Amino acid sequence: MSLLCPLIISFLALPKKSKKENVLRCPVIIGIVGIIFLIGILILSYFIVEEDYSILFALVPLMGISIVAILYPITWRVVVKEDCFVYRNLLGIKREYLYSDITKIVIREKGVVKLWRIYMGKKRVAVDETLINLEYFITKLKKEKVFKNAQIIRK
């Protein structure tokens, strides 16, 4: 439990809205749900381990999913710059892409949420409508005339 306290404090310290409009990031609520889910799994595993160890193996993937949900709002982000954008993935690896490198944009509607897959050759950056400041990124792509130069596929 003492290991989870710094994580909870770091989520409470994250701003509810991004102060910089040029930063796309995941909503903080996903990380909070991940923390709650992980605490529940740890409490459940404490009581199950006393009786049966085999059920613990079923809980390990759920712990992994909750850890990913905790790390996602902290590490994943897209920083929109004047001539490029910097993508930082879940592992914290940063990649910089020029707007002129965008070759294709796939817009897929899944239920009520639009998923945008932006391709730079074989590399791909996926964003969706749940991200904070996505509107700024889309207007920047339109301003850079990416929608005229790249192939747009709507599914």
Coordinates of C-alpha atoms in Angstrom, one line a residue:
M1 CA 0.0 0.0 0.0
S2 CA 2.9 2.4 0.7
L3 CA 4.1 1.9 -2.9
L4 CA 0.8 3.2 -4.3
C5 CA 0.8 6.4 -2.3
P6 CA 3.3 8.2 -4.5
L7 CA 1.3 7.2 -7.6
I8 CA -1.9 8.5 -6.1
I9 CA -0.2 11.8 -5.1
S10 CA 1.3 12.2 -8.6
F11 CA -2.1 11.8 -10.2
L12 CA -3.6 14.4 -7.9
A13 CA -0.8 16.7 -8.8
L14 CA -1.5 16.4 -12.5
P15 CA -3.6 19.3 -13.8
K16 CA -7.2 18.6 -14.8
K17 CA -6.7 20.6 -18.0
S18 CA -3.5 21.0 -19.8
K19 CA -2.1 24.5 -19.3
K20 CA -0.3 24.3 -22.7
E21 CA -2.7 23.8 -25.5
N22 CA 0.0 22.3 -27.7
V23 CA 0.2 19.1 -25.6
L24 CA -2.1 16.2 -26.3
R25 CA -2.4 13.9 -23.4
C26 CA -4.7 11.2 -22.0
P27 CA -7.3 12.1 -19.3
V28 CA -6.1 11.6 -15.8
I29 CA -9.2 9.6 -14.9
I30 CA -7.8 6.6 -16.7
G31 CA -4.8 6.5 -14.4
I32 CA -7.0 6.9 -11.3
V33 CA -9.2 4.0 -12.4
G34 CA -6.0 2.0 -12.9
I35 CA -4.9 2.7 -9.4
I36 CA -8.2 1.7 -7.9
F37 CA -8.3 -1.4 -10.0
L38 CA -4.8 -2.4 -9.0
I39 CA -5.6 -1.8 -5.3
G40 CA -8.6 -4.0 -5.6
I41 CA -6.6 -6.8 -7.4
L42 CA -3.9 -6.6 -4.7
I43 CA -6.4 -6.9 -1.9
L44 CA -8.2 -9.7 -3.7
S45 CA -4.9 -11.6 -4.4
Y46 CA -4.0 -11.3 -0.7
F47 CA -7.1 -13.2 0.3
I48 CA -6.9 -15.7 -2.5
V49 CA -3.2 -16.6 -2.0
E50 CA -4.0 -18.1 1.3
E51 CA -6.3 -20.6 -0.3
D52 CA -5.3 -21.3 -3.9
Y53 CA -2.2 -20.1 -5.8
S54 CA -3.4 -21.1 -9.2
I55 CA -6.0 -18.3 -9.3
L56 CA -3.1 -15.8 -8.7
F57 CA -1.9 -16.5 -12.3
A58 CA -5.3 -15.3 -13.6
L59 CA -4.8 -12.0 -11.8
V60 CA -1.3 -11.3 -13.1
P61 CA -2.6 -10.1 -16.6
L62 CA -5.2 -7.9 -14.9
M63 CA -2.4 -6.4 -12.8
G64 CA -0.5 -5.7 -16.0
I65 CA -3.5 -4.0 -17.6
S66 CA -4.0 -1.8 -14.5
I67 CA -0.2 -0.9 -14.5
V68 CA -0.5 0.2 -18.2
A69 CA -3.6 2.2 -17.3
I70 CA -1.6 3.9 -14.6
L71 CA 1.4 4.7 -16.8
Y72 CA -0.6 5.8 -19.9
P73 CA -1.5 9.3 -18.6
I74 CA 1.9 9.9 -17.2
T75 CA 4.1 8.9 -20.1
W76 CA 2.0 9.1 -23.4
R77 CA 1.7 12.5 -25.0
V78 CA 2.1 14.4 -28.3
V79 CA 3.7 17.8 -28.2
V80 CA 2.6 20.0 -31.2
K81 CA 5.3 22.3 -32.4
E82 CA 5.4 24.8 -35.2
D83 CA 7.0 22.6 -37.9
C84 CA 6.7 19.2 -36.4
F85 CA 5.2 17.1 -33.6
V86 CA 6.9 15.0 -30.9
Y87 CA 5.3 11.7 -30.0
R88 CA 6.2 10.1 -26.7
N89 CA 4.9 6.5 -26.4
L90 CA 4.1 4.5 -23.3
L91 CA 7.7 3.5 -22.7
G92 CA 8.8 7.1 -22.8
I93 CA 10.5 6.9 -26.2
K94 CA 10.3 10.2 -28.1
R95 CA 10.1 10.5 -31.9
E96 CA 9.8 13.7 -33.9
Y97 CA 7.8 13.8 -37.1
L98 CA 7.5 16.6 -39.6
Y99 CA 4.1 17.5 -40.9
S100 CA 5.4 17.0 -44.5
D101 CA 6.3 13.4 -43.6
I102 CA 2.6 12.5 -43.1
T103 CA 1.6 10.2 -45.9
K104 CA -1.8 8.9 -44.8
I105 CA -4.5 9.6 -42.3
V106 CA -7.1 6.9 -41.4
I107 CA -10.2 8.1 -39.6
R108 CA -12.2 5.3 -38.1
E109 CA -15.4 5.7 -36.2
K110 CA -15.8 3.1 -33.4
G111 CA -19.2 3.8 -31.8
V112 CA -19.2 7.4 -30.8
V113 CA -15.4 7.8 -30.7
K114 CA -13.3 8.7 -33.7
L115 CA -9.9 7.1 -34.0
W116 CA -7.2 8.9 -36.0
R117 CA -4.2 6.9 -37.3
I118 CA -1.6 9.2 -38.7
Y119 CA 1.0 7.4 -40.9
M120 CA 4.5 8.6 -41.7
G121 CA 5.5 5.9 -44.1
K122 CA 5.3 2.7 -42.1
K123 CA 5.4 4.5 -38.7
R124 CA 2.0 5.2 -37.1
V125 CA 0.7 7.5 -34.3
A126 CA -2.8 6.7 -33.1
V127 CA -5.0 9.4 -31.4
D128 CA -8.6 9.4 -30.5
E129 CA -11.2 12.0 -29.4
T130 CA -10.8 11.3 -25.7
L131 CA -7.4 13.1 -25.7
I132 CA -7.2 16.5 -24.2
N133 CA -6.4 19.3 -26.7
L134 CA -7.0 17.1 -29.8
E135 CA -8.8 19.9 -31.5
Y136 CA -5.6 22.0 -31.5
F137 CA -3.7 19.2 -33.2
I138 CA -6.3 18.7 -35.9
T139 CA -6.5 22.4 -36.6
K140 CA -2.7 22.4 -36.8
L141 CA -2.8 19.6 -39.3
K142 CA -5.3 21.5 -41.4
K143 CA -3.2 24.7 -41.2
E144 CA -0.2 22.8 -42.4
K145 CA -2.3 21.5 -45.3
V146 CA -1.8 17.8 -44.4
F147 CA -5.3 17.0 -45.3
K148 CA -4.7 18.2 -48.9
N149 CA -1.3 16.5 -49.3
A150 CA -1.9 13.2 -47.5
Q151 CA -4.2 10.3 -48.4
I152 CA -7.3 10.5 -46.2
I153 CA -9.2 7.2 -45.6
R154 CA -12.5 7.2 -43.7
K155 CA -13.9 3.9 -42.4

